[in-house]
Coordinates of C-alpha atoms in Angstrom, one line a residue:
M1 CA 63.5 67.7 118.8
N2 CA 65.9 65.0 120.0
R3 CA 69.4 65.8 121.3
A4 CA 71.2 64.4 118.2
R5 CA 69.0 66.4 115.8
E6 CA 69.6 69.5 117.9
S7 CA 73.3 69.0 117.8
R8 CA 73.3 68.6 114.1
L9 CA 71.2 71.8 113.7
I10 CA 73.6 73.8 115.8
I11 CA 76.6 72.5 113.8
V12 CA 74.9 73.3 110.5
L13 CA 73.9 76.8 111.5
L14 CA 77.4 77.6 112.8
L15 CA 79.0 76.3 109.6
S16 CA 76.5 78.2 107.5
C17 CA 77.4 81.4 109.4
F18 CA 81.1 80.9 108.9
I19 CA 80.7 80.0 105.2
V20 CA 78.7 83.2 104.6
L21 CA 81.3 85.2 106.5
V22 CA 84.3 83.7 104.7
A23 CA 82.6 84.4 101.4
G24 CA 82.1 88.0 102.5
C25 CA 85.7 88.4 103.7
R26 CA 87.3 88.4 100.3
P27 CA 89.3 91.6 99.8
R28 CA 87.7 94.3 97.8
P29 CA 89.6 97.0 95.9
S30 CA 90.1 100.2 97.9
A31 CA 91.6 103.5 97.0
N32 CA 92.0 104.4 100.7
E33 CA 95.5 103.1 101.1
K34 CA 98.0 104.2 103.8
R35 CA 101.6 103.3 104.0
Y36 CA 103.7 103.0 107.1
P37 CA 107.5 102.1 107.5
I38 CA 108.0 98.7 109.2
N39 CA 111.2 97.4 110.7
G40 CA 111.6 94.0 112.5
K41 CA 112.8 90.5 112.8
V42 CA 111.3 87.5 111.0
I43 CA 110.0 84.9 113.4
A44 CA 108.5 82.5 110.9
V45 CA 107.7 82.1 107.2
N46 CA 104.6 80.4 105.7
K47 CA 105.0 80.1 102.0
T48 CA 101.6 78.4 101.6
D49 CA 99.8 81.4 103.1
R50 CA 102.3 83.9 101.6
T51 CA 102.8 85.3 105.1
A52 CA 105.8 86.1 107.4
T53 CA 105.4 86.5 111.2
I54 CA 107.4 89.6 112.1
E55 CA 108.5 90.9 115.5
H56 CA 108.3 94.5 114.6
E57 CA 109.1 97.8 116.2
D58 CA 106.5 100.5 116.8
I59 CA 104.7 101.4 113.5
V60 CA 104.4 105.1 114.1
G61 CA 100.9 106.4 113.7
Y62 CA 99.4 102.9 113.4
M63 CA 100.2 100.2 116.0
P64 CA 102.7 99.5 118.9
A65 CA 105.5 97.0 118.7
M66 CA 104.2 93.4 118.6
T67 CA 104.6 90.1 116.8
M68 CA 102.1 89.1 114.1
P69 CA 101.8 87.6 110.6
F70 CA 101.8 89.9 107.6
R71 CA 101.0 89.0 104.0
I72 CA 104.2 89.6 101.9
K73 CA 103.4 91.1 98.5
N74 CA 106.4 89.8 96.5
D75 CA 106.9 86.0 96.3
A76 CA 110.6 86.5 95.6
D77 CA 111.0 88.3 99.0
L78 CA 109.1 85.5 100.7
E79 CA 111.5 82.9 99.2
M80 CA 114.5 84.7 100.5
M81 CA 113.3 85.4 104.0
K82 CA 114.0 83.0 106.9
P83 CA 113.6 83.1 110.7
G84 CA 116.1 85.5 112.3
D85 CA 116.4 87.8 109.3
Q86 CA 116.0 91.6 109.8
V87 CA 113.7 93.2 107.4
T88 CA 112.6 96.8 106.5
G89 CA 109.8 97.9 104.2
S90 CA 106.3 99.4 104.0
L91 CA 103.1 98.2 105.6
V92 CA 100.3 99.0 103.2
V93 CA 96.8 99.2 104.6
N94 CA 93.4 99.9 103.0
D95 CA 89.8 99.4 104.2
T96 CA 89.8 95.6 103.9
S97 CA 93.3 94.2 103.6
S98 CA 97.0 94.8 104.3
W99 CA 100.4 93.6 103.1
V100 CA 104.1 94.3 103.4
E101 CA 106.3 95.4 100.6
I102 CA 109.9 94.4 101.6
A103 CA 112.7 96.9 101.0
T104 CA 115.7 95.1 102.6
I105 CA 116.5 91.7 104.0
A106 CA 119.6 91.3 106.3
E107 CA 120.6 87.8 107.3
G108 CA 120.1 87.2 110.9
T109 CA 122.2 85.3 113.4
A110 CA 119.6 84.5 116.1
P111 CA 117.5 81.4 115.3
L112 CA 114.3 80.7 117.1
S113 CA 113.7 77.5 119.1
P114 CA 110.4 76.0 120.3
T115 CA 109.9 76.6 124.0
A116 CA 108.1 73.3 124.4
E117 CA 107.3 70.2 122.4
I118 CA 104.8 71.2 119.7
P119 CA 101.6 69.4 120.2
G120 CA 99.4 68.2 117.4
E121 CA 96.1 70.0 116.8
P122 CA 93.1 68.3 118.6
K123 CA 90.9 66.0 116.6
P124 CA 87.1 65.8 116.6
G125 CA 86.1 63.9 119.7
D126 CA 89.2 64.8 121.8
E127 CA 88.6 65.9 125.3
V128 CA 89.3 69.6 125.9
P129 CA 91.0 70.2 129.2
D130 CA 89.2 72.4 131.7
F131 CA 91.3 75.5 131.1
G132 CA 90.7 78.4 133.5
L133 CA 90.7 82.1 132.4
T134 CA 89.4 85.4 133.6
N135 CA 86.6 87.1 131.7
Q136 CA 85.8 90.8 131.0
D137 CA 84.1 91.2 134.4
G138 CA 87.1 89.9 136.3
K139 CA 85.4 86.6 137.1
R140 CA 87.1 83.2 136.7
I141 CA 85.7 81.0 134.0
H142 CA 86.4 77.4 133.1
L143 CA 85.8 75.7 129.7
A144 CA 84.0 72.9 131.5
Q145 CA 81.1 75.2 132.4
Y146 CA 80.2 75.3 128.7
R147 CA 79.6 71.6 128.4
G148 CA 76.4 70.8 126.5
K149 CA 76.9 73.8 124.3
A150 CA 78.7 74.3 121.0
L151 CA 81.6 76.6 122.0
A152 CA 83.3 78.7 119.3
L153 CA 86.5 80.4 120.3
T154 CA 89.2 82.6 118.8
F155 CA 92.3 84.5 119.7
V156 CA 93.0 88.3 119.2
Y157 CA 95.1 91.2 120.3
T158 CA 92.8 94.2 121.0
R159 CA 95.6 96.5 119.9
C160 CA 95.9 94.9 116.5
P161 CA 94.2 97.3 114.0
Q162 CA 94.8 95.1 110.9
P163 CA 91.5 95.1 108.9
D164 CA 92.1 91.5 107.7
Q165 CA 93.2 89.9 111.0
C166 CA 92.0 90.5 114.6
T167 CA 89.6 93.2 113.5
L168 CA 88.1 90.9 110.9
M169 CA 87.9 88.0 113.4
S170 CA 85.9 90.1 115.9
T171 CA 83.7 91.5 113.2
N172 CA 83.0 87.9 112.0
F173 CA 82.1 86.8 115.5
A174 CA 79.8 89.8 115.9
A175 CA 78.0 88.6 112.7
V176 CA 77.8 85.0 114.0
D177 CA 76.4 86.3 117.3
K178 CA 73.7 88.3 115.5
E179 CA 72.8 85.5 113.1
L180 CA 72.4 83.0 115.9
Q181 CA 70.0 85.3 117.7
K182 CA 67.5 84.6 115.0
E183 CA 67.2 81.0 116.3
P184 CA 66.5 81.3 120.1
D185 CA 66.7 77.6 120.8
V186 CA 70.1 77.3 119.0
Y187 CA 71.3 80.6 120.6
A188 CA 70.8 79.1 124.0
K189 CA 72.9 76.1 123.1
T190 CA 75.9 78.0 121.7
H191 CA 78.6 80.2 123.2
L192 CA 81.3 82.5 121.8
L193 CA 84.6 83.1 123.5
T194 CA 87.4 85.5 122.4
I195 CA 90.7 85.0 124.2
S196 CA 93.5 87.7 124.2
F197 CA 97.1 86.8 123.4
D198 CA 98.2 90.0 125.2
P199 CA 97.4 89.6 128.9
D200 CA 99.7 92.4 129.9
Y201 CA 97.7 95.0 128.0
D202 CA 94.3 93.3 127.6
T203 CA 93.0 93.6 131.1
P204 CA 89.3 92.7 131.9
K205 CA 88.5 96.4 131.7
V206 CA 90.1 96.7 128.3
L207 CA 88.3 93.5 127.1
R208 CA 85.0 94.7 128.4
S209 CA 85.2 97.9 126.4
Y210 CA 86.5 96.1 123.3
G211 CA 83.8 93.5 123.5
A212 CA 81.0 95.9 124.0
S213 CA 82.1 98.0 121.0
H214 CA 82.0 94.9 118.8
T215 CA 78.6 93.7 119.9
G216 CA 77.2 97.2 119.4
R217 CA 75.4 97.2 122.8
Y218 CA 78.0 99.2 124.7
S219 CA 77.0 99.8 128.3
D220 CA 74.0 97.6 127.9
E221 CA 76.1 94.5 127.0
T222 CA 75.7 91.6 129.5
F223 CA 78.2 89.2 127.8
Q224 CA 75.8 86.3 128.4
H225 CA 76.5 84.7 124.9
W226 CA 79.8 86.2 123.8
E227 CA 82.6 86.5 126.4
F228 CA 86.1 88.0 126.2
A229 CA 88.8 86.4 128.4
T230 CA 92.4 86.8 129.4
G231 CA 94.6 85.1 132.0
T232 CA 98.2 84.7 133.1
K233 CA 100.7 84.2 130.3
D234 CA 100.9 80.5 131.2
E235 CA 97.1 80.1 131.2
V236 CA 96.7 81.7 127.8
K237 CA 99.7 79.7 126.5
G238 CA 98.1 76.5 127.6
V239 CA 94.8 77.1 125.7
A240 CA 96.6 78.4 122.6
Q241 CA 99.0 75.5 122.4
F242 CA 96.2 73.0 122.8
F243 CA 94.4 74.5 119.8
G244 CA 97.5 74.3 117.6
L245 CA 99.3 77.6 118.1
R246 CA 103.1 77.4 118.5
Y247 CA 105.3 79.3 120.9
F248 CA 108.9 80.0 120.1
Q249 CA 111.7 81.7 122.0
D250 CA 114.0 84.3 120.5
T251 CA 117.4 83.0 121.6
E252 CA 118.9 86.5 121.4
S253 CA 116.4 88.5 123.5
G254 CA 114.8 85.6 125.4
D255 CA 111.3 86.9 124.4
E256 CA 108.6 84.3 123.7
Q257 CA 106.6 84.6 120.5
V258 CA 103.4 82.9 119.4
I259 CA 102.6 82.0 115.8

């Protein structure tokens, strides 16, 4: 098989995996709903996706304080919300999805500002910089070492329990990894990389445990095909911004947020 044909086969198989996964990710009705009070500041609003990124306080019994997007149930609330607003409400979670029901919206006074010029998303054929990170074994890795392979990467927080966000992303990658194993030649020409947004908490040890639980091989996992990586805040930020994620600074607290 020539190189061009191999490349096309890899792309087709990867796309096929993701199409199947996306089709299987549509929310299904669930009676197993739980409700948690949520209180936080709006960082960004995306009316197209019907989501708001919220810097929230600890959600007692569910997740620690962090910043992440939430689906907003009521479109009228989404229309009223803007960056800087303080909101309260309920986070509703079931087996496959989650959303926020807004109770109050208080106008905020602290707008957010970009911490750097927002880059455009890379286009097919663009050269990817040789970003350096640290993997689950504490070893330094560089993206250039995967040249010649189709590299699929994603970003997560290991502490994010949302069934339709980070958890779903890692479950999807596990399914892709398993599907690619059925084609040994293609498996050898692909690589998966999960990068943490939360380098303070997601140490190599944490990532190793998280990754092994998602591959299902636990202590037998060698991470030869699917790696989990972290780095300094600047290293993670560099990779994230290149692939189109945006960082903003809260002008009141000085904290930097990624959306």
